[in-house]
C-alpha positions in Angstrom: 222.6 186.8 -73.6 219.5 184.6 -72.9 218.0 185.4 -76.3 221.3 184.5 -78.1 221.5 181.3 -76.2 217.9 180.4 -77.2 218.7 181.1 -80.8 221.6 178.6 -80.6 219.4 175.8 -79.3 220.0 172.8 -81.7 223.3 174.4 -82.9 225.4 174.4 -79.8 224.6 172.4 -76.7 223.5 174.2 -73.6 226.8 173.5 -72.0 228.7 174.9 -74.9 226.5 178.0 -75.0 227.2 178.6 -71.4 231.0 178.5 -72.1 230.7 181.2 -74.7 230.6 185.0 -74.0 228.1 187.2 -75.8 230.5 188.2 -78.6 231.3 184.5 -79.3 227.6 183.6 -79.3 226.9 186.4 -81.8 229.8 185.3 -84.0 228.5 181.7 -83.9 225.0 182.8 -84.8 226.2 184.9 -87.8 228.5 182.1 -89.0 225.8 179.5 -88.8 223.3 181.6 -90.6 225.6 182.7 -93.4 227.0 179.2 -93.8 223.5 177.8 -94.1 222.5 180.4 -96.7 225.6 179.6 -98.7 224.8 175.9 -98.6 221.3 176.6 -99.8 222.5 178.6 -102.7 225.1 176.0 -103.7 228.2 177.8 -102.5 229.5 174.8 -100.7 233.1 176.1 -100.6 232.0 179.2 -98.8 229.7 177.2 -96.5 232.6 174.9 -95.6 234.8 177.9 -94.6 232.0 179.4 -92.3 231.2 176.0 -90.8 234.8 175.4 -90.0 235.0 178.8 -88.2 231.8 177.9 -86.3 233.3 174.6 -85.3 236.2 176.5 -83.7 233.6 178.1 -81.4 231.5 175.0 -80.8 233.6 171.9 -81.5 231.2 169.5 -79.8 228.1 170.6 -81.6 226.5 167.7 -83.4 224.7 170.1 -85.8 227.8 171.9 -86.8 229.8 168.6 -87.2 226.9 167.3 -89.4 226.9 170.4 -91.6 230.7 170.1 -91.9 230.2 166.6 -93.1 227.7 167.8 -95.7 230.0 170.6 -96.9 233.0 168.3 -97.2 230.8 165.8 -99.1 229.6 168.5 -101.6 233.2 169.7 -102.1 234.3 166.1 -102.9 236.4 165.8 -99.7 235.1 162.3 -99.0 237.4 161.2 -96.3 236.7 164.3 -94.3 233.0 164.0 -94.9 233.1 160.4 -93.6 235.1 161.5 -90.5 232.8 164.3 -89.6 229.6 162.3 -90.2 230.9 159.8 -87.6 231.9 162.6 -85.2 228.4 164.0 -85.5 226.9 160.6 -84.6 229.3 160.3 -81.6 228.2 163.7 -80.4 224.5 162.9 -80.9 223.2 159.5 -82.0 220.0 161.1 -83.3 221.9 163.2 -85.9 220.6 160.7 -88.4 221.2 162.8 -91.5 224.8 161.6 -91.1 223.6 158.1 -92.0 222.5 159.5 -95.4 225.9 161.0 -96.1 227.6 157.8 -95.0 225.2 155.8 -97.2 226.0 157.9 -100.3 229.7 157.5 -99.6 229.2 153.7 -99.4 227.3 153.7 -102.6 230.0 155.6 -104.4 232.5 153.0 -103.1 230.1 150.3 -104.5 229.6 148.9 -101.0 225.9 148.1 -101.3 225.6 146.3 -98.0 227.0 149.2 -96.0 224.8 151.7 -97.9 221.8 149.5 -97.1 222.7 149.5 -93.4 223.2 153.3 -93.2 220.0 154.1 -95.1 218.1 151.6 -92.9 219.5 153.3 -89.7 218.4 156.7 -91.1 214.8 155.4 -91.5 214.8 154.0 -88.0 215.3 157.5 -86.8 213.4 159.3 -89.5 210.7 157.0 -91.0 209.2 160.0 -92.9 212.4 160.5 -95.0 210.7 159.6 -98.2 213.8 160.2 -100.4 215.9 157.9 -98.3 213.1 155.3 -98.4 213.0 155.4 -102.2 216.8 155.3 -102.3 216.9 152.2 -100.2 214.2 150.6 -102.3 216.1 151.2 -105.5 219.3 149.9 -103.9 217.6 146.7 -102.9 216.0 146.3 -106.3 219.4 146.5 -107.9 220.7 143.9 -105.5 217.8 141.6 -106.3 216.5 141.7 -102.7 212.8 141.6 -103.7 211.5 141.0 -100.2 213.5 144.0 -99.0 212.0 146.2 -101.7 208.5 145.3 -100.7 209.4 145.8 -97.0 210.7 149.3 -97.4 208.2 150.6 -100.0 204.9 149.0 -98.8 203.9 151.7 -96.4 205.0 154.7 -98.5 202.2 157.2 -98.0 200.1 157.7 -101.2 199.8 161.5 -100.7 203.5 162.1 -100.6 205.9 163.0 -103.4 207.4 159.9 -105.0 204.5 157.7 -103.9 203.7 156.6 -107.5 207.3 155.6 -108.1 207.5 153.7 -104.8 204.4 151.7 -105.4 205.3 151.0 -109.1 208.6 149.5 -108.0 206.9 147.6 -105.2 204.5 146.2 -107.8 207.5 145.0 -110.0 209.0 143.2 -107.0 205.7 141.6 -106.1 205.3 140.3 -109.6 208.7 138.7 -109.5 207.8 137.2 -106.1 204.6 135.7 -107.6 202.4 137.7 -105.2 200.0 138.8 -107.9 197.1 140.0 -105.9 199.4 142.4 -103.9 201.0 143.4 -107.2 197.6 144.3 -108.7 196.9 146.4 -105.6 200.2 148.2 -106.0 199.7 149.0 -109.6 196.1 150.1 -108.9 197.6 152.6 -106.4 199.9 153.9 -109.1 197.1 154.6 -111.6 195.0 156.2 -108.9 197.8 158.6 -108.3 198.9 159.0 -112.0 196.0 158.2 -114.3 198.2 158.1 -117.4 200.7 155.6 -116.1 200.6 153.3 -119.2 203.0 150.7 -117.9 201.0 150.1 -114.7 197.8 149.6 -116.7 199.8 147.1 -118.9 200.9 145.2 -115.8 197.3 145.2 -114.4 195.9 143.8 -117.7 198.6 141.1 -117.9 198.0 140.0 -114.2 194.2 140.1 -114.6 194.5 137.9 -117.7 196.6 135.5 -115.8 193.9 135.3 -113.1 191.1 134.9 -115.5 189.6 138.3 -114.8 189.0 138.9 -118.5 186.6 141.9 -118.2 189.0 143.8 -116.0 191.8 142.9 -118.4 189.8 144.1 -121.4 189.1 147.4 -119.6 192.8 147.9 -118.7 194.0 147.0 -122.2 191.5 149.5 -123.5 193.1 152.2 -121.2 196.5 151.3 -122.5 195.3 151.8 -126.1 193.7 155.1 -125.2 197.0 156.3 -123.8 199.1 154.6 -126.5 197.1 153.9 -129.6 199.9 152.2 -131.4 200.7 149.7 -128.6 200.8 146.4 -130.6 201.1 144.2 -127.5 197.8 145.7 -126.1 196.0 145.1 -129.4 197.1 141.5 -129.6 196.1 140.8 -126.0 192.7 142.5 -126.5 192.1 140.6 -129.8 192.8 137.3 -128.0 190.4 138.1 -125.2 187.7 139.3 -127.6 188.0 136.1 -129.6 187.8 134.0 -126.5 184.5 135.7 -125.6 183.3 135.5 -129.3 183.0 139.3 -129.5 183.8 139.2 -133.2 182.9 142.7 -134.3 185.3 144.4 -131.9 188.0 141.8 -132.6 187.8 142.5 -136.4 188.1 146.3 -135.7 191.2 145.7 -133.7 192.6 143.3 -136.3 192.2 146.0 -139.0 194.0 148.4 -136.7 196.7 145.9 -136.0 197.1 145.2 -139.7 197.6 148.9 -140.4 200.3 149.1 -137.7 202.2 146.0 -138.7 201.7 145.9 -142.5 200.8 149.3 -143.7 197.4 150.4 -145.0 195.0 147.5 -145.1 192.4 149.1 -147.3 190.3 146.5 -149.1 191.3 143.7 -146.8 188.5 141.5 -145.5 188.7 141.8 -141.7 187.4 138.2 -141.4 190.3 137.0 -143.6 192.6 138.9 -141.2 190.8 137.3 -138.3 191.2 133.8 -139.8 194.9 134.4 -140.4 195.5 135.7 -136.8 193.5 132.9 -135.2 195.5 130.3 -137.1 198.8 131.9 -136.0 197.6 131.8 -132.4 196.3 128.2 -132.6 192.7 129.3 -131.9 191.0 126.8 -134.3 187.5 127.6 -133.2 187.9 131.3 -133.9 189.7 130.5 -137.2 186.8 128.2 -138.2 184.2 130.9 -137.5 186.1 133.5 -139.4 186.7 131.2 -142.4 183.0 130.3 -142.4 182.1 134.0 -142.7 184.6 134.5 -145.5 183.2 131.5 -147.3 179.7 132.8 -147.1 180.6 136.3 -148.2 182.6 135.1 -151.2 180.3 132.3 -152.2 183.3 130.0 -151.8 183.3 126.4 -153.0 182.9 123.2 -151.1 186.6 123.0 -150.1 186.5 126.2 -148.1 183.5 125.1 -146.1 185.0 121.7 -145.5 188.2 123.3 -144.2 186.1 125.4 -141.8 184.4 122.2 -140.6 187.7 120.5 -140.1 189.1 123.5 -138.1 186.0 123.6 -135.9 186.3 119.9 -135.2 189.8 120.7 -133.7 188.4 123.4 -131.4 186.5 123.0 -128.2 182.7 123.0 -128.1 182.4 124.1 -131.7 180.0 121.4 -132.9 177.5 124.1 -134.1 180.2 125.5 -136.4 181.0 122.0 -137.8 177.3 121.6 -138.7 177.0 125.0 -140.3 180.2 124.5 -142.3 179.0 121.0 -143.5 175.6 122.5 -144.5 177.4 125.2 -146.4 179.5 122.6 -148.3 176.2 120.7 -149.0 174.5 123.8 -150.4 177.3 124.7 -152.8 178.1 121.1 -153.9 174.7 119.4 -153.8 176.4 116.2 -152.4 173.8 114.2 -150.5 176.5 112.6 -148.3 177.5 116.0 -146.9 173.9 116.8 -146.1 173.5 113.4 -144.3 176.8 114.0 -142.4 175.6 117.5 -141.2 172.4 116.0 -140.0 174.1 113.2 -138.0 176.7 115.5 -136.4 
């Protein structure tokens, strides 16, 4: 009798167990075990029948009331599921899995506020319920409660299942809140957990660019391209950064690559001509002038091309040296003394 009673701890209360004779305790034990097995194997109709029989023996058991709520929920008897979830909480306020059931019912009824409340109560009792934490985070994200998303997902343990997803969505919320340093930390957590998470590297690169952390941005755009070689956005951003740092050789390589992706095979195309065209489209006149000057030298262009390069360089910032080189080039091909004097005075 004592052994059976000990087996029923957590299923029937001590008071209920004392009220049952040995035969009833054995029956309760068998019903609970078989019902649990049926639930685990997906036979919710069978589980419901056995839990109902168990409830006849222990009607005040919070555990059995809770399992009845689950069985009713999985057999689409929603009103009964809701009723028994509340009964389980009345019997034992710590039967917090009932809050999950109530939250799912509220979600199905499109009552997001009630679902948020139920899931939050579950987490107060069971802070390690990672799935409910994620569920609540997604719910708040859909509702536009960005601070709420950050609140619920910030402390998600990195070693637990779902951590990468949690910190990715935390990062998205932080970006929208304008908390960029925290967002970078969140996305860095994601890539440490999932090294091929392309989208997180993309956000890292964009945020680092915004903060002027160009070397880090270049590295992360490079990782994006390693993972997704045809990513046009990454190529464009890396070209812009390379041009800003006057790393022309690498920028030309990327431009050829971009040209192949956007306009078919670029065989025979001068990469400096591509660079000139790209820089003009981006309004980067200094880079355009340098590229045009290289094109003019390679093709032994006439005076007009060198003068165009000089004009572009004059529109850039800190490109006086390019202006001089372009004017000297125009002087060499034209022989006009005035251009030589102008270059000398610039």
